[in-house]
Amino acid sequence: MRITLKQACDRLFSGDVVAIPTETVYGLAARLTDVRAVQKIFTLKGRPQDNPLIVHVSQIHELDDLVEHVPKRFSLLKNFWPGPLTVILTAQCNYVPSVVRAGLETVGVRMPDSSLTRELISTTGPLVAPSANLSGKPSATCPEHVEADFGKDFPILDGGHCTRGVESTIIALTDAGHWELLRSGAISREDLEKVLGEPPFESPADLAPRSPGQKYRHYAPQAKLKLCEDTKTLTELAKTENFSAILGFDDSPTGLPLISLGSRNDYATNLNALYSALRELDARGFDAVLVDVEFLRTGLGLTLIDRLNRAEK
Ligand code: TXA
Ligand code: MG
């Protein structure tokens, strides 16, 4: 059900959860300080309680209530806001409810690049919003995806199709003066390195993931995916009886129905098409799908391979 800005605002103030547009993916939003509404988000999504939520703000000064202090280096990142960058900072635990942080002492904050949603936040105050999909399913990049997961009656503030189509990049600015890349996303690691002046600190592999969400299966269609590093192998496998479709690019091998993500190595376009394509595989009933992953692992190519790897598991 599509609702107006005023209706979204009224519903949020009365303790409801509504779907909101952002440039990355749709979010399932509640007011930060409304603990009961926040809890509804976990129930609706089937989300584990140990997976914290991102707080969305409309202006930088909203950070003053949310975090203990804003590190100096944060100012280097200001050109990424509004935009698809989530920054993990030390939370003001007496203001940011524990359920939002999943008990951590940090909070993830971002300013979405959707003027509609920022206008909403300027009235409601900060909104917490995970991606508007059932836990484990591909994220929603248009209102139809939200309806597919939560039903036709679910209230959606319609902002059309998301312009990025993949989640924000998540970084942590640590007290030790490093930065860490917790989730690759719509901003490339290279672009962040340029601005922050150094590569991200790599935590030892045996430490628990710093971003709890990274340990769960994600972005996965029902269809079983098999990633193929080169088109030659893919062509051979396509000749066997075991697969029903190919997920790839305009110039991928033929022989089976092709779901294309656009031109090879055009990562922004590929990422924008990805979640619709994963949902399409299921809608068309393909059970086993070959995935063409012969593309360069640079820039947003790293985000593309990250999401495809997670979809395969
Ligand atoms: O683009 C996006 O980021 C979208 C839109 C709606 O803003 N949101 C999104 O939310 O992708 P979600 O909940 O699907 O993913 C949030 C990720 C999870 O992996 C979670 O573990 C991590 O952010 N996260 C949130 N707060 C954190 C914190 N304090 N420390 C470490 N990781 C955190
Ligand atoms: Mg998500």
Coordinates of C-alpha atoms and ligand atoms in Angstrom, one line a residue:
M1 CA 0.0 0.0 0.0
R2 CA 1.5 3.3 -1.1
I3 CA 1.3 6.1 1.5
T4 CA 2.0 9.8 1.5
L5 CA 4.8 11.5 3.5
K6 CA 2.2 12.8 5.9
Q7 CA 0.8 9.3 6.4
A8 CA 4.2 7.9 6.9
C9 CA 5.0 10.5 9.5
D10 CA 1.7 9.9 11.4
R11 CA 2.2 6.1 11.3
L12 CA 5.7 6.4 12.7
F13 CA 4.5 8.6 15.5
S14 CA 1.8 6.1 16.4
G15 CA 4.3 3.3 16.7
D16 CA 4.0 1.6 13.3
V17 CA 6.8 0.4 11.0
V18 CA 6.8 1.7 7.4
A19 CA 8.9 1.0 4.4
I20 CA 11.0 4.0 3.3
P21 CA 13.0 4.6 0.1
T22 CA 16.8 5.2 0.1
E23 CA 19.3 5.4 -2.7
T24 CA 20.6 2.0 -1.8
V25 CA 17.7 -0.3 -0.9
Y26 CA 14.3 0.2 0.8
G27 CA 14.4 0.2 4.6
L28 CA 11.9 -1.0 7.2
A29 CA 11.7 2.0 9.5
A30 CA 10.8 2.8 13.0
R31 CA 11.5 5.8 15.2
L32 CA 14.9 5.4 17.1
T33 CA 13.5 6.0 20.5
D34 CA 10.3 3.9 20.1
V35 CA 11.6 0.6 21.5
R36 CA 8.4 -1.3 20.9
A37 CA 8.3 -0.3 17.2
V38 CA 11.9 -1.2 16.8
Q39 CA 11.2 -4.6 18.3
K40 CA 8.4 -5.0 15.6
I41 CA 11.1 -4.7 12.9
F42 CA 13.0 -7.7 14.2
T43 CA 9.7 -9.7 14.4
L44 CA 8.6 -8.7 10.9
K45 CA 11.9 -9.6 9.3
G46 CA 12.6 -12.6 11.3
R47 CA 15.9 -10.9 12.2
P48 CA 18.2 -12.3 14.9
Q49 CA 18.3 -10.0 18.0
D50 CA 22.1 -9.9 17.9
N51 CA 22.1 -8.0 14.5
P52 CA 22.1 -4.3 15.1
L53 CA 20.3 -1.7 13.0
I54 CA 21.6 1.4 11.2
V55 CA 20.3 4.8 12.3
H56 CA 19.3 7.2 9.5
V57 CA 19.7 10.9 10.0
S58 CA 18.7 13.9 7.9
Q59 CA 21.4 16.4 9.2
I60 CA 24.9 16.0 10.6
H61 CA 24.0 17.7 13.9
E62 CA 21.7 14.8 14.8
L63 CA 25.0 12.9 15.5
D64 CA 25.5 15.0 18.6
D65 CA 22.8 12.9 20.5
L66 CA 23.7 9.6 19.0
V67 CA 27.5 9.3 19.5
E68 CA 30.0 10.0 22.3
H69 CA 32.3 12.0 20.1
V70 CA 32.8 12.6 16.4
P71 CA 36.4 11.7 15.5
K72 CA 38.4 14.3 13.6
R73 CA 38.8 12.1 10.6
F74 CA 35.0 12.0 10.2
S75 CA 35.3 15.4 8.5
L76 CA 37.2 13.7 5.7
L77 CA 34.1 11.7 4.9
K78 CA 31.7 14.6 4.7
N79 CA 31.4 14.5 0.9
F80 CA 30.0 11.0 1.1
W81 CA 27.0 12.3 3.0
P82 CA 24.2 12.2 2.0
G83 CA 25.1 8.9 0.4
P84 CA 25.7 5.2 0.8
L85 CA 28.3 5.2 3.6
T86 CA 27.5 3.9 7.1
V87 CA 29.9 4.9 9.8
I88 CA 30.2 2.9 13.1
L89 CA 30.9 5.2 16.0
T90 CA 30.9 5.0 19.8
A91 CA 27.2 5.3 20.9
Q92 CA 25.6 7.4 23.6
C93 CA 24.2 4.3 25.2
N94 CA 21.7 6.3 27.3
Y95 CA 20.1 7.7 24.2
V96 CA 20.4 4.9 21.5
P97 CA 18.3 2.0 22.8
S98 CA 20.2 -1.3 23.4
V99 CA 17.9 -3.2 21.1
V100 CA 19.0 -0.9 18.2
R101 CA 22.7 -1.6 19.0
A102 CA 22.1 -5.3 19.8
G103 CA 23.8 -4.6 23.1
L104 CA 27.0 -3.3 21.5
E105 CA 28.5 0.1 22.6
T106 CA 28.7 1.3 19.0
V107 CA 26.1 2.6 16.6
G108 CA 26.0 2.7 12.8
V109 CA 24.8 6.0 11.3
R110 CA 24.2 7.1 7.8
M111 CA 22.4 10.0 5.9
P112 CA 20.5 8.5 3.0
D113 CA 20.5 10.3 -0.4
S114 CA 16.7 10.5 -0.7
S115 CA 15.2 13.9 -0.2
L116 CA 11.8 12.3 0.5
T117 CA 13.2 10.2 3.3
R118 CA 15.4 13.1 4.7
E119 CA 12.2 15.2 4.8
L120 CA 10.5 12.5 6.7
I121 CA 13.4 12.2 9.2
S122 CA 13.5 16.0 9.7
T123 CA 10.0 15.6 11.2
T124 CA 10.2 12.2 12.9
G125 CA 13.8 12.4 14.2
P126 CA 16.4 9.6 13.4
L127 CA 14.9 6.4 12.0
V128 CA 16.3 3.0 12.4
A129 CA 16.0 0.9 9.3
P130 CA 17.4 -2.4 8.1
S131 CA 16.8 -3.5 4.5
A132 CA 13.1 -4.1 3.8
N133 CA 13.3 -7.8 3.0
L134 CA 12.7 -11.0 5.0
S135 CA 15.9 -12.1 6.7
G136 CA 18.2 -14.0 4.4
K137 CA 16.3 -12.8 1.2
P138 CA 17.7 -10.4 -1.4
S139 CA 17.2 -6.8 -0.4
A140 CA 14.3 -4.8 -1.8
T141 CA 15.2 -2.2 -4.5
C142 CA 11.6 -1.2 -5.4
P143 CA 8.2 -1.1 -3.8
E144 CA 7.1 -4.3 -5.5
H145 CA 9.9 -6.2 -3.8
V146 CA 8.7 -4.9 -0.4
E147 CA 5.2 -6.1 -1.2
A148 CA 6.4 -9.5 -2.3
D149 CA 8.0 -10.0 1.2
F150 CA 5.5 -8.2 3.5
G151 CA 2.2 -8.2 1.5
K152 CA 0.2 -5.8 -0.5
D153 CA -1.2 -4.0 2.6
F154 CA 2.2 -3.1 4.0
P155 CA 2.7 0.7 4.1
I156 CA 5.3 2.0 1.7
L157 CA 6.5 5.5 1.1
D158 CA 7.1 5.2 -2.6
G159 CA 10.4 6.7 -3.9
G160 CA 10.5 4.6 -7.1
H161 CA 13.4 2.3 -8.0
C162 CA 16.5 2.8 -5.8
T163 CA 19.3 4.5 -7.8
R164 CA 22.2 2.4 -6.4
G165 CA 20.4 -0.9 -5.7
V166 CA 23.0 -2.3 -3.3
E167 CA 23.5 -1.6 0.4
S168 CA 25.7 1.1 1.9
T169 CA 29.4 0.5 2.6
I170 CA 30.0 0.1 6.3
I171 CA 33.2 1.4 7.9
A172 CA 34.4 1.7 11.5
L173 CA 36.6 4.6 12.7
T174 CA 38.5 2.9 15.6
D175 CA 39.9 4.5 18.6
A176 CA 43.3 3.2 17.6
G177 CA 43.2 5.6 14.7
H178 CA 42.6 3.0 12.0
W179 CA 39.6 2.5 9.8
E180 CA 38.0 -0.9 9.1
L181 CA 35.9 -2.0 6.2
L182 CA 33.0 -4.0 7.7
R183 CA 30.8 -4.4 4.6
S184 CA 31.6 -3.6 1.0
G185 CA 28.8 -1.7 -0.6
A186 CA 27.9 1.1 -3.0
I187 CA 31.1 3.1 -2.3
S188 CA 34.3 1.4 -3.3
R189 CA 37.2 0.6 -1.0
E190 CA 39.5 2.5 -3.3
D191 CA 37.4 5.7 -3.0
L192 CA 37.6 5.5 0.8
E193 CA 41.3 4.8 0.8
K194 CA 41.9 7.9 -1.3
V195 CA 40.0 10.1 1.1
L196 CA 41.2 8.5 4.4
G197 CA 44.8 8.3 3.1
E198 CA 45.5 4.6 4.1
P199 CA 44.2 1.1 3.4
P200 CA 41.7 -0.3 5.9
F201 CA 43.0 -2.2 9.0
E202 CA 42.5 -5.9 8.5
S203 CA 41.4 -7.6 11.7
P204 CA 42.9 -11.1 12.2
A205 CA 40.7 -13.7 10.6
D206 CA 40.0 -15.5 13.9
L207 CA 38.3 -12.5 15.5
A208 CA 34.5 -12.5 15.5
P209 CA 33.1 -10.4 12.6
R210 CA 32.9 -6.8 13.7
S211 CA 29.6 -6.4 11.8
P212 CA 27.3 -9.1 13.2
G213 CA 25.2 -9.2 10.1
Q214 CA 28.2 -10.5 8.1
K215 CA 28.0 -13.9 9.7
Y216 CA 24.5 -14.6 8.4
R217 CA 23.5 -16.0 5.1
H218 CA 22.4 -13.1 2.9
Y219 CA 21.0 -12.0 -0.4
A220 CA 20.0 -15.5 -1.3
P221 CA 17.4 -16.6 -3.8
Q222 CA 15.8 -20.1 -3.5
A223 CA 17.6 -21.1 -6.6
K224 CA 21.0 -22.8 -6.1
L225 CA 23.8 -20.8 -7.7
K226 CA 27.0 -22.1 -9.1
L227 CA 29.7 -19.4 -9.6
C228 CA 31.9 -19.9 -12.7
E229 CA 35.2 -18.0 -12.8
D230 CA 35.6 -18.3 -16.5
T231 CA 33.2 -18.5 -19.4
K232 CA 34.8 -21.6 -20.8
T233 CA 33.8 -23.7 -17.8
L234 CA 30.4 -22.1 -17.8
T235 CA 29.9 -23.0 -21.5
E236 CA 30.8 -26.7 -20.7
L237 CA 28.5 -26.8 -17.6
A238 CA 25.6 -25.3 -19.6
K239 CA 25.7 -28.3 -21.9
T240 CA 25.0 -30.7 -19.0
E241 CA 21.4 -31.3 -17.8
N242 CA 22.1 -29.9 -14.4
F243 CA 21.3 -26.2 -14.8
S244 CA 18.3 -24.3 -16.0
A245 CA 19.6 -20.7 -16.5
I246 CA 22.6 -18.4 -16.6
L247 CA 22.9 -15.2 -14.5
G248 CA 25.5 -13.1 -16.2
F249 CA 26.1 -10.2 -18.6
D250 CA 24.9 -9.2 -22.1
D251 CA 27.9 -11.1 -23.7
S252 CA 27.7 -14.3 -21.5
P253 CA 27.6 -17.7 -23.3
T254 CA 24.3 -18.7 -24.7
G255 CA 22.5 -22.1 -24.6
L256 CA 20.3 -21.5 -21.6
P257 CA 17.9 -18.6 -20.7
L258 CA 20.1 -15.6 -19.7
I259 CA 19.3 -13.2 -17.0
S260 CA 21.7 -10.3 -17.7
L261 CA 23.0 -7.7 -15.3
G262 CA 24.0 -5.5 -18.3
S263 CA 27.5 -4.9 -19.8
R264 CA 30.3 -6.9 -18.2
N265 CA 32.5 -4.7 -15.9
D266 CA 29.8 -2.0 -15.7
Y267 CA 29.6 -2.6 -12.0
A268 CA 27.2 0.3 -11.0
T269 CA 24.7 -1.0 -13.5
N270 CA 25.3 -4.6 -12.6
L271 CA 24.8 -4.0 -8.9
N272 CA 21.6 -2.0 -9.6
A273 CA 20.2 -5.0 -11.5
L274 CA 21.4 -7.7 -9.1
Y275 CA 18.6 -8.0 -6.5
S276 CA 15.8 -7.8 -9.1
A277 CA 17.7 -10.5 -11.1
L278 CA 18.0 -12.8 -8.0
R279 CA 14.3 -12.4 -7.3
E280 CA 13.5 -13.0 -11.0
L281 CA 15.3 -16.4 -10.8
D282 CA 12.8 -17.5 -8.2
A283 CA 9.8 -16.0 -9.9
R284 CA 10.7 -17.9 -13.1
G285 CA 11.2 -21.1 -11.1
F286 CA 14.8 -21.8 -12.0
D287 CA 16.3 -24.2 -9.5
A288 CA 19.9 -24.4 -10.5
V289 CA 21.7 -21.4 -12.1
L290 CA 25.2 -20.9 -13.5
V291 CA 26.6 -17.5 -12.6
D292 CA 29.2 -15.8 -14.9
V293 CA 31.7 -14.2 -12.5
E294 CA 34.4 -13.4 -15.1
F295 CA 34.9 -9.8 -14.3
L296 CA 37.6 -7.6 -12.7
R297 CA 37.9 -7.6 -8.9
T298 CA 38.5 -3.9 -8.6
G299 CA 36.3 -1.0 -7.5
L300 CA 32.7 -2.0 -7.2
G301 CA 33.5 -5.3 -8.8
L302 CA 34.5 -6.3 -5.2
T303 CA 31.0 -5.5 -4.0
L304 CA 29.5 -7.5 -6.8
I305 CA 31.6 -10.6 -6.1
D306 CA 30.9 -10.3 -2.3
R307 CA 27.1 -10.3 -2.9
L308 CA 27.3 -13.2 -5.4
N309 CA 29.5 -15.3 -3.0
R310 CA 26.9 -14.7 -0.2
A311 CA 24.1 -15.6 -2.5
E312 CA 25.8 -18.9 -3.5
K313 CA 26.3 -20.2 0.1
Ligands
TXA1 O1 22.1 0.7 2.6 C1 21.9 0.3 3.7 O2 22.7 0.3 4.6 C2 20.4 -0.2 4.0 C3 19.5 1.0 3.9 C4 18.1 0.7 4.3 O3 20.0 2.1 4.7 N1 20.4 -0.8 5.3 C5 20.9 -2.0 5.5 O4 20.6 -2.5 6.8 O5 21.5 -2.7 4.7 P1 20.8 -4.0 7.3 O6 20.2 -4.0 8.6 O7 20.2 -4.9 6.2 O8 22.3 -4.2 7.4 C6 23.0 -3.4 8.4 C7 24.3 -4.0 8.7 C8 24.2 -5.4 9.4 O9 25.2 -6.2 8.8 C9 24.6 -5.0 10.8 O10 25.2 -6.1 11.5 C10 25.6 -3.9 10.6 O11 25.0 -3.1 9.6 N2 25.6 -3.0 11.8 C11 24.7 -2.2 12.3 N3 25.1 -1.6 13.4 C12 26.3 -2.0 13.7 C13 27.3 -1.8 14.7 N4 27.1 -1.0 15.7 N5 28.5 -2.4 14.6 C14 28.8 -3.2 13.6 N6 27.9 -3.5 12.6 C15 26.7 -2.9 12.6
MG2 MG 19.9 -6.5 5.0

